[in-house]
Short mmCIF file of C-alpha atoms in Angstrom, two decimals:
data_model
loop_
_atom_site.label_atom_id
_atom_site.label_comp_id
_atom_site.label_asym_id
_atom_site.label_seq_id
_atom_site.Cartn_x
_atom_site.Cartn_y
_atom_site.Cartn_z
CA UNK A 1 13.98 -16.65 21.79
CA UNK A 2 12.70 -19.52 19.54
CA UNK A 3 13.22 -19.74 15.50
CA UNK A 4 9.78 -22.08 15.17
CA UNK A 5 6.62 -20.53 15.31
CA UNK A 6 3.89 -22.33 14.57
CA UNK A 7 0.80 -20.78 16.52
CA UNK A 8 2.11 -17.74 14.92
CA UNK A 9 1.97 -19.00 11.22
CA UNK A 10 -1.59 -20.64 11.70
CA UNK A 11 -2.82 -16.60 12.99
CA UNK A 12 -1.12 -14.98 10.61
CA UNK A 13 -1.85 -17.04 7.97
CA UNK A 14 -5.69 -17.29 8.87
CA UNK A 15 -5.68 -13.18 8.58
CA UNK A 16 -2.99 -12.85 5.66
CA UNK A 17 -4.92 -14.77 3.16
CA UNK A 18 -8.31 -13.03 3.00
CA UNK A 19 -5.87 -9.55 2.88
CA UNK A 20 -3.74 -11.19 0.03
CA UNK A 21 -6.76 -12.74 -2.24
CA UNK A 22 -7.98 -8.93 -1.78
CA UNK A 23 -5.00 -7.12 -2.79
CA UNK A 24 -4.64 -10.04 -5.57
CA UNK A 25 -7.97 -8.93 -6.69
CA UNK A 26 -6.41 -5.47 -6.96
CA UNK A 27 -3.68 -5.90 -8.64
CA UNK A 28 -5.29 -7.92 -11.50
CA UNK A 29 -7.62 -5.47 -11.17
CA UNK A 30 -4.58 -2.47 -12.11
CA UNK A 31 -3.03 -5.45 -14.94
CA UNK A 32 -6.45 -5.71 -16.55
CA UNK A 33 -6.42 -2.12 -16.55
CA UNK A 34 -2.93 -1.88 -18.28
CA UNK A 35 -3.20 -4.44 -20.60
CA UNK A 36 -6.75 -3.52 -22.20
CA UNK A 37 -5.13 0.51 -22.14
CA UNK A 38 -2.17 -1.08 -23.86
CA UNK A 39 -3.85 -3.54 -25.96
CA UNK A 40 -6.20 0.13 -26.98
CA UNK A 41 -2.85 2.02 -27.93
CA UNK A 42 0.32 2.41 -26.31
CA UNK A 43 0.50 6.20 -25.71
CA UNK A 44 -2.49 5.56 -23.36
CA UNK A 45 -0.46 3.07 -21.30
CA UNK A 46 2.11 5.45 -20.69
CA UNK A 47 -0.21 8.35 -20.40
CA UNK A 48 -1.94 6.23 -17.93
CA UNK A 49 0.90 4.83 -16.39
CA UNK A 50 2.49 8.09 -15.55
CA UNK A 51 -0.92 9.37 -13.74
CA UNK A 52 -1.22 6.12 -11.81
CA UNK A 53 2.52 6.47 -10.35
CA UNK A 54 1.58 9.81 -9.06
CA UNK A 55 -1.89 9.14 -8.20
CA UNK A 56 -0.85 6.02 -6.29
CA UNK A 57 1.48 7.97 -4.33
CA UNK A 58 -1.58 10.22 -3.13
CA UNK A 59 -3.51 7.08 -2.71
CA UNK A 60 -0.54 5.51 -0.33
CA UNK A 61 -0.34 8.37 1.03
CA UNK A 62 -4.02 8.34 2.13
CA UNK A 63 -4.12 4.90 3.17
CA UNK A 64 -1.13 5.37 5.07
CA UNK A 65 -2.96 8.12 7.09
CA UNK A 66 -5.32 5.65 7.78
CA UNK A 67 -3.64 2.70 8.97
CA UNK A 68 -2.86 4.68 11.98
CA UNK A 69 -6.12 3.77 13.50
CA UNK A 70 -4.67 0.27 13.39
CA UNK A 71 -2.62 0.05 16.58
CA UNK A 72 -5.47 1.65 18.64
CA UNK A 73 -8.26 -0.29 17.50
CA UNK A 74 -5.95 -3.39 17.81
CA UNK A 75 -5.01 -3.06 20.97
CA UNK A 76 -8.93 -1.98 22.01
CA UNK A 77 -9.93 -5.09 20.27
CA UNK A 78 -7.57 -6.97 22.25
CA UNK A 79 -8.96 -5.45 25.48
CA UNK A 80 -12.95 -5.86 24.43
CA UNK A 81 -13.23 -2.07 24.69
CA UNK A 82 -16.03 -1.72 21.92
CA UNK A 83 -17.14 2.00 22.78
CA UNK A 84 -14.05 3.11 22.35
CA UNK A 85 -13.23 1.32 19.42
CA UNK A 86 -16.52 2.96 18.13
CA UNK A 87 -14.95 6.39 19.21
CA UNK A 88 -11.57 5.85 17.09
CA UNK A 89 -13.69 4.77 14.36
CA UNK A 90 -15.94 8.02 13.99
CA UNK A 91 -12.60 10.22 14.77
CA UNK A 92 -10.85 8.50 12.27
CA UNK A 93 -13.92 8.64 9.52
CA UNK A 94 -13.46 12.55 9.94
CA UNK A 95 -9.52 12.90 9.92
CA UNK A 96 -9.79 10.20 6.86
CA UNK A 97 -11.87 12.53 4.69
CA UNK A 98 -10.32 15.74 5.59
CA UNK A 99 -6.99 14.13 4.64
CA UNK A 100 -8.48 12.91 1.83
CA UNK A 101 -9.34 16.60 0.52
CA UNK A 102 -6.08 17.78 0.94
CA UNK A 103 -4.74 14.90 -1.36
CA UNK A 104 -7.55 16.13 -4.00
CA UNK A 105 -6.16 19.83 -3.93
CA UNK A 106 -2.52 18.16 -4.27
CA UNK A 107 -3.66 16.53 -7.13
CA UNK A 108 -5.22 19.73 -8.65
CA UNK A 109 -1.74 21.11 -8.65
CA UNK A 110 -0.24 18.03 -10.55
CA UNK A 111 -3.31 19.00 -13.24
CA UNK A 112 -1.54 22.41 -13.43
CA UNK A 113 2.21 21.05 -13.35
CA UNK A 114 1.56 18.26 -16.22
CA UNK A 115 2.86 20.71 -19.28
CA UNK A 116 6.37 21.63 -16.91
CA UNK A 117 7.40 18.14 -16.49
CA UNK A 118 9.57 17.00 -19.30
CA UNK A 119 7.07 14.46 -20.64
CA UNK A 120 6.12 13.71 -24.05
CA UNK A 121 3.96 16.79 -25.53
CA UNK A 122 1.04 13.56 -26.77
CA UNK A 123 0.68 12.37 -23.65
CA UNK A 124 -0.59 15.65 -21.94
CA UNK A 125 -3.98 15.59 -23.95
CA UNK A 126 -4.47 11.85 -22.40
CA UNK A 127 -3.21 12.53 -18.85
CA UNK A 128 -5.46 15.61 -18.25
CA UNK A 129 -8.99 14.23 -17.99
CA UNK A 130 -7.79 10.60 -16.45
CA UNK A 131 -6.33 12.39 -13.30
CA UNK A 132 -9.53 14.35 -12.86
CA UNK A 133 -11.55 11.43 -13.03
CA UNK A 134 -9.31 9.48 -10.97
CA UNK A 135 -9.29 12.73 -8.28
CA UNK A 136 -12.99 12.46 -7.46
CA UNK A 137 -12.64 9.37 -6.59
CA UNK A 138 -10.55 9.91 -3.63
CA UNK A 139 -13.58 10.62 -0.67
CA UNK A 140 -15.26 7.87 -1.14
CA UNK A 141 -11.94 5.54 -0.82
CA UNK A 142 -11.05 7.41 2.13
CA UNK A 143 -14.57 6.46 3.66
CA UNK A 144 -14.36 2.61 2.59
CA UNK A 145 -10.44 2.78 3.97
CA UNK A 146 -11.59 3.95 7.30
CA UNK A 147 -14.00 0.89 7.28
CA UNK A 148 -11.40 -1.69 6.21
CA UNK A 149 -9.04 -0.60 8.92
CA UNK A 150 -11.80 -1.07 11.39
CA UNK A 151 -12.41 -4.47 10.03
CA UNK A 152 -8.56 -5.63 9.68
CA UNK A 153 -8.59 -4.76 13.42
CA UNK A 154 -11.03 -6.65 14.39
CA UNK A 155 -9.45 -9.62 12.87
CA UNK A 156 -12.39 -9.88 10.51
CA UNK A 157 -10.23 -9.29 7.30
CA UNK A 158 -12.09 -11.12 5.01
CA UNK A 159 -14.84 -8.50 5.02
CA UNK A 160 -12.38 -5.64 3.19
CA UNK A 161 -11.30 -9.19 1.12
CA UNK A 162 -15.36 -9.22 -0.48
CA UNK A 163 -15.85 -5.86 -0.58
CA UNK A 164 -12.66 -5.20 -2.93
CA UNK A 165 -12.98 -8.87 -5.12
CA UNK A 166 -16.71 -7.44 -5.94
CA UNK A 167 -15.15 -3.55 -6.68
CA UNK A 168 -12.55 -5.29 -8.95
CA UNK A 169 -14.57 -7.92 -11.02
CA UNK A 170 -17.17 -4.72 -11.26
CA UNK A 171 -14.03 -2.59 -12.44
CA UNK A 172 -12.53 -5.17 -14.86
CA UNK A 173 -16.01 -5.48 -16.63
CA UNK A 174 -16.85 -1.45 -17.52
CA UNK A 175 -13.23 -1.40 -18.20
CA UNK A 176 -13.96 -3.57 -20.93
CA UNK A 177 -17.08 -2.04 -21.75
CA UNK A 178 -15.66 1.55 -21.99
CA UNK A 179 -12.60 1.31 -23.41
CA UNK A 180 -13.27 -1.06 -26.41
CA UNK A 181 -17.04 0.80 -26.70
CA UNK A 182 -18.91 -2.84 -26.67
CA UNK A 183 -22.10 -3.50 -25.78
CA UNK A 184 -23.79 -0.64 -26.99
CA UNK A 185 -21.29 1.59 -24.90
CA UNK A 186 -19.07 4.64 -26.26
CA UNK A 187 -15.42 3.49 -27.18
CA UNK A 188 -13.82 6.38 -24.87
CA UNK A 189 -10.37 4.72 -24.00
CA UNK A 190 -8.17 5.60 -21.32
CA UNK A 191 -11.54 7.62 -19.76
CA UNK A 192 -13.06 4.48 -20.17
CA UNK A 193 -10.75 2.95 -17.59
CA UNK A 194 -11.03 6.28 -15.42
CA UNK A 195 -14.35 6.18 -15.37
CA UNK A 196 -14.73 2.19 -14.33
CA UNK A 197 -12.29 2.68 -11.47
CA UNK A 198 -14.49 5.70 -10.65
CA UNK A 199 -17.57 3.73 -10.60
CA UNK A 200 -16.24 0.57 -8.70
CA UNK A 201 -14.62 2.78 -5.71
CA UNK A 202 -18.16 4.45 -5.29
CA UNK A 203 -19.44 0.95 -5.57
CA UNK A 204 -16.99 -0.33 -2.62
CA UNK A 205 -17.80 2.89 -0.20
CA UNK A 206 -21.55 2.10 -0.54
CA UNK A 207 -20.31 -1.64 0.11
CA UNK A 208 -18.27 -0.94 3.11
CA UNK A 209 -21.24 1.33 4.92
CA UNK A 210 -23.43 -1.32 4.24
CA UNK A 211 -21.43 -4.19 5.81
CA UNK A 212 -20.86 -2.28 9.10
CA UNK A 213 -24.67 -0.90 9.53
CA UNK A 214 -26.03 -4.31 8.13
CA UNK A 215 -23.95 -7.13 9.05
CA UNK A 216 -25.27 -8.75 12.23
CA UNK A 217 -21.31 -9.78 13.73
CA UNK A 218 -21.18 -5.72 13.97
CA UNK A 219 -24.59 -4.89 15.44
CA UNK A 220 -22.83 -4.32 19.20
CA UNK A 221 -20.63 -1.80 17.42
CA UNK A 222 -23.80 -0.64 15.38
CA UNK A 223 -25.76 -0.42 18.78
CA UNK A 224 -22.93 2.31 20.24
CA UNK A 225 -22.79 4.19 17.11
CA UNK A 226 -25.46 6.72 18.55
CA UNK A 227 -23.75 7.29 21.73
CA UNK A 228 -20.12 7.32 21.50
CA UNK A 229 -18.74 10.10 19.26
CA UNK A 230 -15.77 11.26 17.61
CA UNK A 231 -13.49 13.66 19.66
CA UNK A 232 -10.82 15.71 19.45
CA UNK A 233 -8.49 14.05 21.90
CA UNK A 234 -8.67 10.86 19.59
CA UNK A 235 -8.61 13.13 16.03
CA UNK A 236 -5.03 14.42 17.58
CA UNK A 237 -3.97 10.50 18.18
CA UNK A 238 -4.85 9.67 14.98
CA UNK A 239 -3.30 12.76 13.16
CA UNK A 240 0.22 12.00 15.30
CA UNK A 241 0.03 8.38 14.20
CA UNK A 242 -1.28 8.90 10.74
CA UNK A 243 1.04 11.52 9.64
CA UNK A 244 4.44 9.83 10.25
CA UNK A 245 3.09 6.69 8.50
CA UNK A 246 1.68 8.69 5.49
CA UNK A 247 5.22 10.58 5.07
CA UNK A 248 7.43 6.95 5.09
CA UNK A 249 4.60 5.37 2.54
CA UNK A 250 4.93 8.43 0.53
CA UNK A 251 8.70 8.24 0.45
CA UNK A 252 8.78 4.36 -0.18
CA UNK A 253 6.54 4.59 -3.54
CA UNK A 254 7.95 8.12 -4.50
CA UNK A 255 11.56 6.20 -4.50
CA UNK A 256 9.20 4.25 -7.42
CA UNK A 257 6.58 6.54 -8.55
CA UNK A 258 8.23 9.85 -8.57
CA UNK A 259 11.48 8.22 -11.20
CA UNK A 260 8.34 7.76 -13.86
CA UNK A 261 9.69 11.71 -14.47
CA UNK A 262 13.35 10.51 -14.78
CA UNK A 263 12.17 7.57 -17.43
CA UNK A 264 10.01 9.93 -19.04
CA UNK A 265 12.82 12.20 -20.35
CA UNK A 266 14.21 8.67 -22.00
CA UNK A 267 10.86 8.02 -24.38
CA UNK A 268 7.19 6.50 -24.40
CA UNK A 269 9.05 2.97 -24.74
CA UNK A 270 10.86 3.33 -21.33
CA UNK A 271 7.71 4.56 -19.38
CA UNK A 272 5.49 1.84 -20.66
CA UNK A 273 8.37 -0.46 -19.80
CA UNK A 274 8.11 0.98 -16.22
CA UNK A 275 4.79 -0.03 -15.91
CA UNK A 276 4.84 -2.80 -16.93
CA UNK A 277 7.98 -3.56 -14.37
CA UNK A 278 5.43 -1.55 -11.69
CA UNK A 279 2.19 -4.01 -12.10
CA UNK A 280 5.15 -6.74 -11.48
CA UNK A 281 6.51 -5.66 -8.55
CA UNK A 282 3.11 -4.98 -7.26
CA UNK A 283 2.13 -8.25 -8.15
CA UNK A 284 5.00 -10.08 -5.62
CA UNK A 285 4.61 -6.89 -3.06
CA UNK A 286 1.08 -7.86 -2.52
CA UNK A 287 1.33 -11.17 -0.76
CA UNK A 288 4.35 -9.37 1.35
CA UNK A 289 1.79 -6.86 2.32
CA UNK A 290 -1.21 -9.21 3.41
CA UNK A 291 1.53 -11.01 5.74
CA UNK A 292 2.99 -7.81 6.85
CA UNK A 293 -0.69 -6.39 7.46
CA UNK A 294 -1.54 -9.25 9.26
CA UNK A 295 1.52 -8.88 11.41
CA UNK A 296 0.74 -5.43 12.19
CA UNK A 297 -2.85 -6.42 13.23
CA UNK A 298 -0.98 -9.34 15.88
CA UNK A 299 1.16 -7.00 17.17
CA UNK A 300 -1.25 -4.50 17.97
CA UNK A 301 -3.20 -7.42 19.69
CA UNK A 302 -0.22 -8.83 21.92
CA UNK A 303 0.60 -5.27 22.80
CA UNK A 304 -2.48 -4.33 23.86
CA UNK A 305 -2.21 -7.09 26.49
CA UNK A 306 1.54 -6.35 26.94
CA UNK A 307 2.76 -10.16 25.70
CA UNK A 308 6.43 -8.44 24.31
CA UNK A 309 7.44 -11.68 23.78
CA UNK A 310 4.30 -12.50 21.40
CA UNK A 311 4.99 -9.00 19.81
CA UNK A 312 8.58 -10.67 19.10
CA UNK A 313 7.19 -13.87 17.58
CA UNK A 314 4.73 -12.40 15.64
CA UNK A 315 7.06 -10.05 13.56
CA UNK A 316 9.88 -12.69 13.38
CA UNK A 317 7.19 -15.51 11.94
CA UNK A 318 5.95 -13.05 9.62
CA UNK A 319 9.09 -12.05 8.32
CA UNK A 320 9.85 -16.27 7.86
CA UNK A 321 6.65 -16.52 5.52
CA UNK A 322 7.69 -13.65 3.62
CA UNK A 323 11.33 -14.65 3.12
CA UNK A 324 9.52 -17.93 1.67
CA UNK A 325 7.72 -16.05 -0.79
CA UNK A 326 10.17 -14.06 -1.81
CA UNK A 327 12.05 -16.73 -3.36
CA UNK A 328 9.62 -18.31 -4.95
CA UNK A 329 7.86 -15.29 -6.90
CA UNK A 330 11.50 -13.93 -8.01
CA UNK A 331 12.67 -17.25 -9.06
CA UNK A 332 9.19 -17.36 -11.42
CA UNK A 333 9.82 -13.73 -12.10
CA UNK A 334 13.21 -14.70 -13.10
CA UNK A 335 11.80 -17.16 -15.54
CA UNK A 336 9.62 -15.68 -17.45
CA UNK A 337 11.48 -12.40 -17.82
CA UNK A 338 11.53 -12.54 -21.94
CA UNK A 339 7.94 -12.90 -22.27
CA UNK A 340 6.32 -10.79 -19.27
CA UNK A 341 5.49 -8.04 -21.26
CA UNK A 342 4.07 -9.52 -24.15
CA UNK A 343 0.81 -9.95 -21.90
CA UNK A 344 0.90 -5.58 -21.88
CA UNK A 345 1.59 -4.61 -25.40
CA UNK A 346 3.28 -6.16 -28.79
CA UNK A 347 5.87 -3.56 -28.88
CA UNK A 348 9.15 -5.49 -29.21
CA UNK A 349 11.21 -2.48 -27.57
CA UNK A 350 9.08 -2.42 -24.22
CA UNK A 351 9.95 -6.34 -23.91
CA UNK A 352 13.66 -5.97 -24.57
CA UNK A 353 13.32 -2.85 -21.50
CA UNK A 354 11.30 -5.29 -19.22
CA UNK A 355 13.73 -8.20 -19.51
CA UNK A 356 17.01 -6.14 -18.33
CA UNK A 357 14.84 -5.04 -15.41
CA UNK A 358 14.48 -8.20 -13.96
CA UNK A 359 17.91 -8.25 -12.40
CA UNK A 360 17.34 -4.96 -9.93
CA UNK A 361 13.52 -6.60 -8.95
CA UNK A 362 15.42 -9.90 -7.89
CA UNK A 363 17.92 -7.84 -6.12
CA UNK A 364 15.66 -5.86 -3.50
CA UNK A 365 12.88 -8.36 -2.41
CA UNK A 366 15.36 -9.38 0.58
CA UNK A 367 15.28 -5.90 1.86
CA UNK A 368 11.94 -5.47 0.83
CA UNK A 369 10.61 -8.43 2.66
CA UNK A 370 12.22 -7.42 5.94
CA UNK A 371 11.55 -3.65 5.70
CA UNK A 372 7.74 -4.55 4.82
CA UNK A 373 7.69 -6.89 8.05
CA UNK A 374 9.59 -4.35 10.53
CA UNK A 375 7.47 -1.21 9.20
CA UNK A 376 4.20 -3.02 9.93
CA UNK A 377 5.68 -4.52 13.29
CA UNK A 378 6.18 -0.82 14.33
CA UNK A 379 2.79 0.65 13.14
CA UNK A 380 1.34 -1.99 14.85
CA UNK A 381 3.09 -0.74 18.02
CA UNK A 382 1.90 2.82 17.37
CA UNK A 383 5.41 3.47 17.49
CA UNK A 384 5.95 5.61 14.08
CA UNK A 385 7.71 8.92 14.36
CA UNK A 386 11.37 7.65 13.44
CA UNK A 387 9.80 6.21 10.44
CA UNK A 388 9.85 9.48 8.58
CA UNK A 389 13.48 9.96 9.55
CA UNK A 390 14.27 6.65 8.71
CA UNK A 391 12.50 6.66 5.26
CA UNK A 392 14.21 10.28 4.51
CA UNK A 393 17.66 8.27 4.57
CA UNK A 394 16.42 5.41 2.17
CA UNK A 395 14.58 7.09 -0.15
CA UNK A 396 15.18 10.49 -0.41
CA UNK A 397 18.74 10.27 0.24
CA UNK A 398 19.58 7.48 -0.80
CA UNK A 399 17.72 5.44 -3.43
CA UNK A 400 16.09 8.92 -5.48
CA UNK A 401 19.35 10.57 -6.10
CA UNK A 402 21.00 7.41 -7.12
CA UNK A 403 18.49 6.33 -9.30
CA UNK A 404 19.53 10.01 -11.09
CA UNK A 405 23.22 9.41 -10.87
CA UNK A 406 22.58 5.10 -11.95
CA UNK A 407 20.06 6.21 -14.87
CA UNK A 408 20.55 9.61 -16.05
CA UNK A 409 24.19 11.37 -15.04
CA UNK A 410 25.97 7.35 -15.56
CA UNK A 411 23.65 7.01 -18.95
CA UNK A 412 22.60 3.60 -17.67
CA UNK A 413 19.01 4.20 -18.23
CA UNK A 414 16.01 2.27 -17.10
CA UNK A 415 18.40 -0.27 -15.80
CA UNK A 416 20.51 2.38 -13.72
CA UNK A 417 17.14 3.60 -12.31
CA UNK A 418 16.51 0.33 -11.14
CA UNK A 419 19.15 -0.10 -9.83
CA UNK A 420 18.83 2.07 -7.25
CA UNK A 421 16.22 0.10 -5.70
CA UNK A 422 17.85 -2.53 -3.96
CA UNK A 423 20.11 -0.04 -1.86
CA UNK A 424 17.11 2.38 -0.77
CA UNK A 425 14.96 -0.92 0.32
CA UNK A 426 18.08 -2.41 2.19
CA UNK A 427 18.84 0.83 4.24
CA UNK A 428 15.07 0.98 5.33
CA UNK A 429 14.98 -2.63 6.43
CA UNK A 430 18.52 -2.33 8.29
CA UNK A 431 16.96 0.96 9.97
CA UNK A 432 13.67 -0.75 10.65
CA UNK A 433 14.58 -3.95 12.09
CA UNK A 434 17.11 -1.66 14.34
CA UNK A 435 14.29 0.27 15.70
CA UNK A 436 12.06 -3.01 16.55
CA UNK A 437 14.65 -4.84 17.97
CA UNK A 438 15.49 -1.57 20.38
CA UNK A 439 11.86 -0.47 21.13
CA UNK A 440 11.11 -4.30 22.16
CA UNK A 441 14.35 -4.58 24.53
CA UNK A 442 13.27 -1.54 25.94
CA UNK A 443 9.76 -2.43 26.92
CA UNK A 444 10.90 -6.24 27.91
CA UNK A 445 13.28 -4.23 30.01
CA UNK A 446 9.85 -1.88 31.56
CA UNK A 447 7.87 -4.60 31.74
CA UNK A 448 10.80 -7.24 33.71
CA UNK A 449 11.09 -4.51 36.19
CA UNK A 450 7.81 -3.39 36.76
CA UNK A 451 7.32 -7.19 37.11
CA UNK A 452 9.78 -7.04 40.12
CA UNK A 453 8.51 -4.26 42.11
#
């Protein structure tokens, strides 16, 4: 097997960078959002802060469902079966939505829960009407989702790229509108910022409809629409792929999202910090994810025309670029550590938190990087039902409870939360890259024989 992959890196690059100037676009998107919150007051970023965690942990969750179409349309792609990709596209609009709902009545029950977990008694009064906000949103998403994955499939991933860069600049503008009441609008705050992200996810499911129905590179697919329909066979596929992807997302951010409970018993200061340490981390994760996305897309290509060996490349020259990256953005990460969160809020004791945090973020992107590679390598395989087992291990087993023991039982704090981090993300990428290294033997094996006979 070769350690040089340059066909690879041109591909993957080419589909990576529209993927990572989108999710770039979203996650200055999420820091405009936190530092205009912050620069309002600083109970609304933690109030804020706190809903995000758990509301982007029914948002991953959702997405996650989703990206099961990926494989399948992939590989269909790959083939030049457009009716059925058409097919898995209408199935997966309905499962998308209906998953979707059950998300919203989750969330309903967090509304209910917010008093009964340990957080500071101001906050509640903030939280309350920025979840339900942010709840309504959820639909539409999971209509403009089902689009992008159809698009990312189709190697055409600069389309979700536009759609989200014009949802974000729109988002970033009534953010500042509605917060700071300028321009004739109502100063309303933190519903200021609910209500922007509201409008600009409506904004990118009207966007996303539009593009397929309109764009002429789609009209084949457009033309099939009326004849090939969603079924029930396909809604199953899609719910046996979806759901073991949607569980190890959910794990992976609850090992992050779900401590925001743990650093809420320790004071406003600590949660704030946490964001601010969150919109960092997401910052570096998001150019591992459009390399990782775009290695899940050319896997699901080479294996729908059985190249193993291109499968092989394509996952090992994704994991390279990554690897790359990931010493780059922690060494700058590294650097500016003392003045980070100065760009977030003027509180001194939030900066002083965010500068001993550093250490743990350094400390996991190697196991980050390679779980993020081998998790997409696998989806893009379709093969995804150890990956709930596997991400039970990591993150419920491993990195949650420690993060307890590190942070709250140990009385390291923030730090000892942290700290828990690196070992969860490590275990996951051990267990991952096990499982793609075995389920690739194993069909090289398949396809050598069958070769023979």
């Amino acid at each position: 097997m070769r350690f040089f992959y340059p066909t690879e890196y041109k591909i993957l690059g080419r589909l990576a960078v529209p993927v990572i100037i989108g999710q770039m676009g979203l996650t200055l998107q999420n820091l405009a959002d936190n530092v205009m919150v912050g620069q309002h007051s600083t109970a609304e970023l933690a109030a804020a802060g706190f809903i995000n965690n758990l509301f982007m942990l029914a948002l991953l969750l959702m997405v996650g469902f989703a990206t099961g179409a990926v494989s399948q349309i992939g590989a269909l792609y790959a083939r030049g079966s457009k009716n059925r990709i058409v097919e898995v596209l209408r199935s997966s609009l309905y499962t998308d939505v209906a998953y979707s709902l059950l998300m919203c009545l989750c969330l309903v029950a967090l509304y209910v829960a917010l008093p009964y977990m340990g957080q500071p008694e101001e906050l509640i009064p903030l939280m309350r009407p920025y979840l339900v906000i942010q709840v309504c949103s959820l639909p539409f998403m999971a209509v403009s989702t089902a689009y992008k994955q159809f698009t990312d499939s189709v190697n055409d991933t600069s389309v979700a790229m536009g759609i989200t860069l014009i949802g974000n600049v729109w988002n970033i503008v009534f953010n500042y509108l509605l917060i700071f009441g300028r321009c004739g609008f109502p100063e309303m705050g933190i519903e200021g910022a609910a209500w922007a992200t509201f409008s600009s996810r409506v904004l990118m499911f009207i966007l996303a409809v539009g593009v397929f129905f309109l764009r002429p590179k789609y009209k084949e697919y457009v033309a099939l629409w009326r004849t090939c329909r969603a079924n029930q066979k396909d809604m199953l596929l899609l719910n046996r792929l979806g759901w073991p992807i949607s569980i190890q997302m959910g794990m992976e951010v609850a090992s992050f999202t779900l401590v925001a409970i743990f650093l809420g018993w320790l004071g406003t200061n600590v949660l704030a910090a946490h964001q601010v340490m969150l919109s960092i981390t997401n910052l570096i994760f998001m150019f591992y994810l459009g390399i990782a996305t775009a290695v899940a897309i050319r896997v699901s290509n080479h294996n729908g025309h059985d190249n193993i060996y291109g499968v092989r490349e394509a996952a090992f020259a994704g994991w390279q670029m990554i690897f790359v990256l990931g010493v780059i953005l922690s060494s700058v990460a590294y650097v500016c550590r003392n003045h980070i969160a100065t760009l977030f809020t003027d509180e001194p004791a939030v900066s002083a938190i965010v500068a001993t945090l550093i250490l743990p973020l350094i400390l996991y992107q190697l196991g980050d990087g390679i779980q993020t590679t081998f998790v997409n390598a696998l989806r893009g395989l379709g093969d995804v039902k150890k990956l709930v087992l596997y991400s039970v291990i990591a993150y419920l087993i491993i990195s949650l409870p420690l993060s307890y023991v590190l942070g709250i039982v140990l009385e390291w704090g923030a730090f000892g939360i942290w700290m828990a981090f690196p070992f969860g993300l490590s275990t996951a990428a051990i267990l991952y890259l096990r499982r793609f290294l075995w389920i690739t033997n194993h069909k090289q094996y398949i396809h050598e024989h069958s070769d023979k006979k």
